Short mmCIF file of C-alpha atoms and ligand atoms in Angstrom, two decimals:
data_model
loop_
_atom_site.label_atom_id
_atom_site.label_comp_id
_atom_site.label_asym_id
_atom_site.label_seq_id
_atom_site.Cartn_x
_atom_site.Cartn_y
_atom_site.Cartn_z
CA MET G 13 124.28 101.08 103.47
CA MET G 14 122.87 104.53 102.69
CA THR G 15 121.19 106.10 105.76
CA LYS G 16 117.39 106.22 105.24
CA ILE G 17 115.45 109.48 105.96
CA ALA G 18 111.82 108.97 107.03
CA PRO G 19 109.84 112.22 107.32
CA SER G 20 107.04 112.14 109.80
CA ILE G 21 103.77 113.18 108.29
CA LEU G 22 102.48 114.11 111.63
CA SER G 23 104.26 117.58 111.22
CA ALA G 24 102.66 118.04 107.86
CA ASP G 25 99.79 120.33 106.96
CA PHE G 26 96.84 117.97 107.02
CA SER G 27 94.71 120.06 104.87
CA ARG G 28 97.21 119.32 102.20
CA LEU G 29 98.22 115.75 103.13
CA ALA G 30 98.72 114.36 99.57
CA GLU G 31 100.79 117.36 98.38
CA GLU G 32 102.98 117.11 101.53
CA ALA G 33 103.70 113.62 101.14
CA GLN G 34 104.50 113.88 97.47
CA ALA G 35 106.83 116.81 98.34
CA ALA G 36 108.64 114.38 100.69
CA GLU G 37 108.86 111.64 98.05
CA ARG G 38 110.19 114.12 95.35
CA ALA G 39 112.65 115.60 97.79
CA GLY G 40 114.06 111.98 98.15
CA ALA G 41 112.58 110.72 101.27
CA ASP G 42 113.23 106.84 101.62
CA TRP G 43 110.17 106.04 103.75
CA LEU G 44 107.17 108.10 104.98
CA HIS G 45 106.82 107.73 108.68
CA VAL G 46 103.15 107.54 109.88
CA ASP G 47 102.62 108.07 113.65
CA VAL G 48 99.39 106.37 114.88
CA MET G 49 98.32 107.47 118.40
CA ASP G 50 95.18 106.18 120.36
CA GLY G 51 94.97 108.55 123.20
CA ARG G 52 95.60 105.66 125.69
CA PHE G 53 99.37 104.49 125.10
CA VAL G 54 100.15 108.18 124.55
CA PRO G 55 98.24 111.36 125.34
CA ASN G 56 97.22 112.33 121.84
CA ILE G 57 95.06 111.04 118.99
CA THR G 58 96.12 111.16 115.60
CA MET G 59 95.33 108.92 112.55
CA GLY G 60 94.22 105.41 111.64
CA PHE G 61 93.64 103.06 108.65
CA VAL G 62 91.83 105.48 106.31
CA VAL G 63 94.90 107.95 106.37
CA VAL G 64 97.29 105.14 105.72
CA GLU G 65 95.06 103.96 102.80
CA ALA G 66 94.88 107.57 101.46
CA LEU G 67 98.64 107.93 101.57
CA LYS G 68 99.12 104.69 99.81
CA ARG G 69 97.13 105.92 97.11
CA VAL G 70 99.28 109.17 96.49
CA CYS G 71 102.60 108.12 97.66
CA GLY G 72 105.01 105.66 96.01
CA ILE G 73 107.68 105.21 98.94
CA PRO G 74 107.18 102.62 101.67
CA LEU G 75 104.98 103.66 104.59
CA ASP G 76 106.61 103.28 107.85
CA VAL G 77 103.80 102.92 110.36
CA HIS G 78 104.62 103.50 114.08
CA LEU G 79 101.80 102.29 116.22
CA MET G 80 101.64 104.05 119.69
CA VAL G 81 98.45 102.01 120.70
CA VAL G 82 97.63 99.55 123.47
CA GLU G 83 97.15 95.91 122.19
CA PRO G 84 98.57 96.57 118.73
CA GLU G 85 98.25 92.92 117.90
CA ARG G 86 94.48 93.60 117.38
CA TYR G 87 95.37 96.03 114.55
CA VAL G 88 98.49 95.21 112.73
CA GLU G 89 96.96 93.09 109.92
CA ARG G 90 94.65 95.86 109.02
CA PHE G 91 97.47 98.39 108.94
CA VAL G 92 99.40 95.95 106.47
CA ALA G 93 96.21 95.60 104.36
CA ALA G 94 95.78 99.43 104.36
CA GLY G 95 99.25 99.69 102.75
CA ALA G 96 102.05 99.76 105.53
CA SER G 97 105.49 98.18 104.54
CA VAL G 98 106.76 98.51 107.91
CA VAL G 99 104.67 98.16 110.99
CA THR G 100 106.30 99.00 114.35
CA ILE G 101 104.65 98.21 117.77
CA HIS G 102 105.61 99.27 121.27
CA ALA G 103 106.93 96.66 123.62
CA GLU G 104 105.29 98.63 126.55
CA ALA G 105 102.00 98.34 124.87
CA THR G 106 101.27 94.67 124.99
CA PRO G 107 102.05 91.42 126.60
CA HIS G 108 102.13 89.78 123.18
CA VAL G 109 105.17 91.24 121.65
CA GLN G 110 106.35 88.24 119.81
CA ARG G 111 102.90 87.27 118.57
CA ALA G 112 102.33 90.77 117.11
CA LEU G 113 105.65 90.64 115.29
CA GLN G 114 104.67 87.30 113.84
CA LEU G 115 101.39 88.61 112.71
CA ILE G 116 103.09 91.53 110.97
CA ARG G 117 105.44 89.31 109.06
CA ALA G 118 102.74 86.81 108.19
CA ALA G 119 100.72 89.67 106.73
CA GLY G 120 103.79 90.52 104.42
CA ALA G 121 105.13 93.59 106.03
CA LYS G 122 108.47 94.32 107.76
CA ALA G 123 108.20 94.01 111.67
CA GLY G 124 109.51 96.59 113.95
CA LEU G 125 109.66 97.05 117.74
CA SER G 126 109.92 100.28 119.67
CA LEU G 127 111.07 101.28 123.03
CA ASN G 128 110.43 104.39 125.05
CA PRO G 129 113.40 106.26 126.53
CA ALA G 130 113.38 104.65 129.90
CA THR G 131 112.67 100.86 128.84
CA PRO G 132 115.65 98.70 129.24
CA LEU G 133 117.27 98.16 126.06
CA ASP G 134 117.41 94.24 126.85
CA TRP G 135 113.78 94.22 125.80
CA PHE G 136 115.15 94.15 122.18
CA ALA G 137 117.50 91.16 122.81
CA ASP G 138 115.27 88.12 122.86
CA VAL G 139 113.43 89.10 119.74
CA MET G 140 116.14 90.51 117.89
CA GLY G 141 116.46 87.52 115.64
CA GLU G 142 112.81 88.26 114.23
CA LEU G 143 113.13 91.99 114.10
CA ASP G 144 113.31 93.82 110.83
CA LEU G 145 113.56 97.17 112.50
CA ALA G 146 114.40 98.35 116.06
CA LEU G 147 113.03 101.80 116.86
CA LEU G 148 114.73 103.74 119.61
CA MET G 149 112.58 106.58 120.83
CA SER G 150 114.57 109.72 121.59
CA VAL G 151 111.76 111.58 123.00
CA ASN G 152 108.69 110.32 125.03
CA PRO G 153 106.17 109.43 122.31
CA GLY G 154 103.00 111.55 122.03
CA PHE G 155 103.96 114.73 120.17
CA ALA G 156 106.16 116.15 117.29
CA GLY G 157 108.60 118.95 118.10
CA GLN G 158 109.98 117.93 121.49
CA LYS G 159 113.56 118.11 122.52
CA PHE G 160 115.88 115.21 121.79
CA ILE G 161 116.82 113.31 125.11
CA HIS G 162 120.56 113.57 125.04
CA ARG G 163 121.08 110.06 126.83
CA SER G 164 119.77 108.51 123.75
CA PHE G 165 123.15 108.64 122.05
CA ASP G 166 124.44 106.09 124.72
CA ARG G 167 121.44 103.88 124.20
CA LEU G 168 122.01 103.93 120.45
CA ARG G 169 125.61 102.90 120.75
CA ARG G 170 124.62 100.05 123.16
CA LEU G 171 121.73 99.01 120.71
CA ARG G 172 124.19 99.20 117.78
CA GLU G 173 126.47 96.71 119.44
CA MET G 174 123.59 94.34 120.50
CA ARG G 175 122.12 94.50 116.87
CA ASP G 176 125.50 93.78 115.39
CA ARG G 177 126.13 90.79 117.61
CA LEU G 178 122.54 89.24 117.54
CA ASN G 179 121.19 90.18 114.09
CA PRO G 180 123.15 92.46 111.53
CA ARG G 181 120.18 92.45 109.32
CA THR G 182 117.92 94.53 111.75
CA LEU G 183 117.68 98.29 110.79
CA ILE G 184 118.12 100.64 113.75
CA GLU G 185 115.69 103.64 113.46
CA VAL G 186 115.88 106.83 115.65
CA ASP G 187 112.62 108.78 116.19
CA GLY G 188 112.12 112.07 118.09
CA GLY G 189 113.89 115.46 117.95
CA VAL G 190 116.22 114.49 115.01
CA SER G 191 117.47 117.68 113.13
CA VAL G 192 120.24 118.77 111.01
CA ALA G 193 122.27 119.42 114.33
CA ASN G 194 122.36 115.81 115.46
CA ALA G 195 121.74 113.71 112.30
CA GLY G 196 125.37 113.21 111.66
CA GLU G 197 126.29 112.15 115.08
CA LEU G 198 123.21 109.89 115.32
CA VAL G 199 124.43 107.99 112.16
CA GLU G 200 127.84 107.61 113.65
CA ALA G 201 126.49 106.18 116.72
CA GLY G 202 124.41 103.59 114.84
CA ALA G 203 121.38 104.96 113.36
CA ASP G 204 120.31 103.46 109.95
CA VAL G 205 116.97 105.35 109.61
CA LEU G 206 116.32 108.68 110.89
CA VAL G 207 112.75 109.88 111.45
CA ALA G 208 112.18 113.60 111.26
CA GLY G 209 108.82 115.58 111.84
CA SER G 210 109.13 119.16 112.66
CA ALA G 211 112.60 119.53 111.16
CA ILE G 212 111.24 118.57 107.76
CA PHE G 213 107.68 120.06 107.81
CA ASN G 214 107.58 122.77 110.12
CA ASP G 215 110.19 124.95 108.99
CA ARG G 216 109.48 128.16 106.92
CA ALA G 217 111.75 126.47 104.09
CA SER G 218 110.65 123.99 101.78
CA VAL G 219 110.51 120.25 102.49
CA ALA G 220 112.97 119.70 99.79
CA ARG G 221 115.40 122.10 101.28
CA ASN G 222 115.02 120.75 104.86
CA LEU G 223 115.43 117.24 103.87
CA GLY G 224 118.47 117.98 101.69
CA GLU G 225 119.98 119.91 104.49
CA ILE G 226 119.61 116.61 106.65
CA ARG G 227 120.91 114.57 103.83
CA SER G 228 123.99 116.78 103.50
CA ALA G 229 124.70 116.69 107.25
CA LEU G 230 125.41 113.07 106.75
CA ALA G 231 127.97 113.37 104.10
CA HIS G 232 130.40 115.01 106.51
C1 DX5 H 321 106.61 111.06 118.48
C2 DX5 H 321 106.48 110.54 117.19
C3 DX5 H 321 107.54 111.01 116.27
C4 DX5 H 321 107.32 112.47 116.04
C5 DX5 H 321 108.67 113.00 115.41
O1 DX5 H 321 105.71 110.54 119.26
O2 DX5 H 321 106.69 109.08 117.27
O3 DX5 H 321 107.61 110.37 115.06
O4 DX5 H 321 106.20 112.83 115.05
O5 DX5 H 321 108.66 114.49 115.43
P1 DX5 H 321 109.84 115.30 115.65
O6 DX5 H 321 110.84 114.90 114.61
O7 DX5 H 321 109.42 116.76 115.46
O8 DX5 H 321 110.40 115.03 117.00
ZN1 ZN H 322 107.19 108.02 115.05
#
């Protein structure tokens, strides 16, 4: 399967949101990653339903919505209604992980679960059978542009083994500090989907060139 690249719109210029999303789409992005933060689960506040709706109107690729909010089960259906194709919740953010995953699927989207860097990987195991996406955080969620936590490679290899054993259909996504320097190694270690924010939007070069460089790093 071809590795998917999901640019994180959090690093885009928000005064030109439509253009930035369309540039990512034209450059061959597979999904557009949308980081929703509530100022409680993480120390930052970003965007919500109206931004997802607006992106849906201007962008044809699937919206991959990453909810960094407490009690995500209260909001997942509205994000699907707003246009999310994938909705990912954090296991640390709710006592009702399985219920939230069911709500996402019943609403017609793919269901993802994410774990912070220090959360035991076992937390994926019992729900792997009903997971479309397992999102491994390789930074502490809250901000773009942080340094990749190197230990994530080991977690990724273990997650890959767990996924292959329990549900080969689950996609593994890595989020945080992904760049042209580590993209190839991440795919070798087991990533199916790479999220990249600052590496795609923050650089002086164009979105197309940044994304193209990551894509070609995967070819070697
Ligand atoms: C972090 C977010 C990430 C982030 C990625 O809390 O979930 O998606 O925007 O940004 P980079 O690629 O710059 O680490
Ligand atoms: Zn994210």
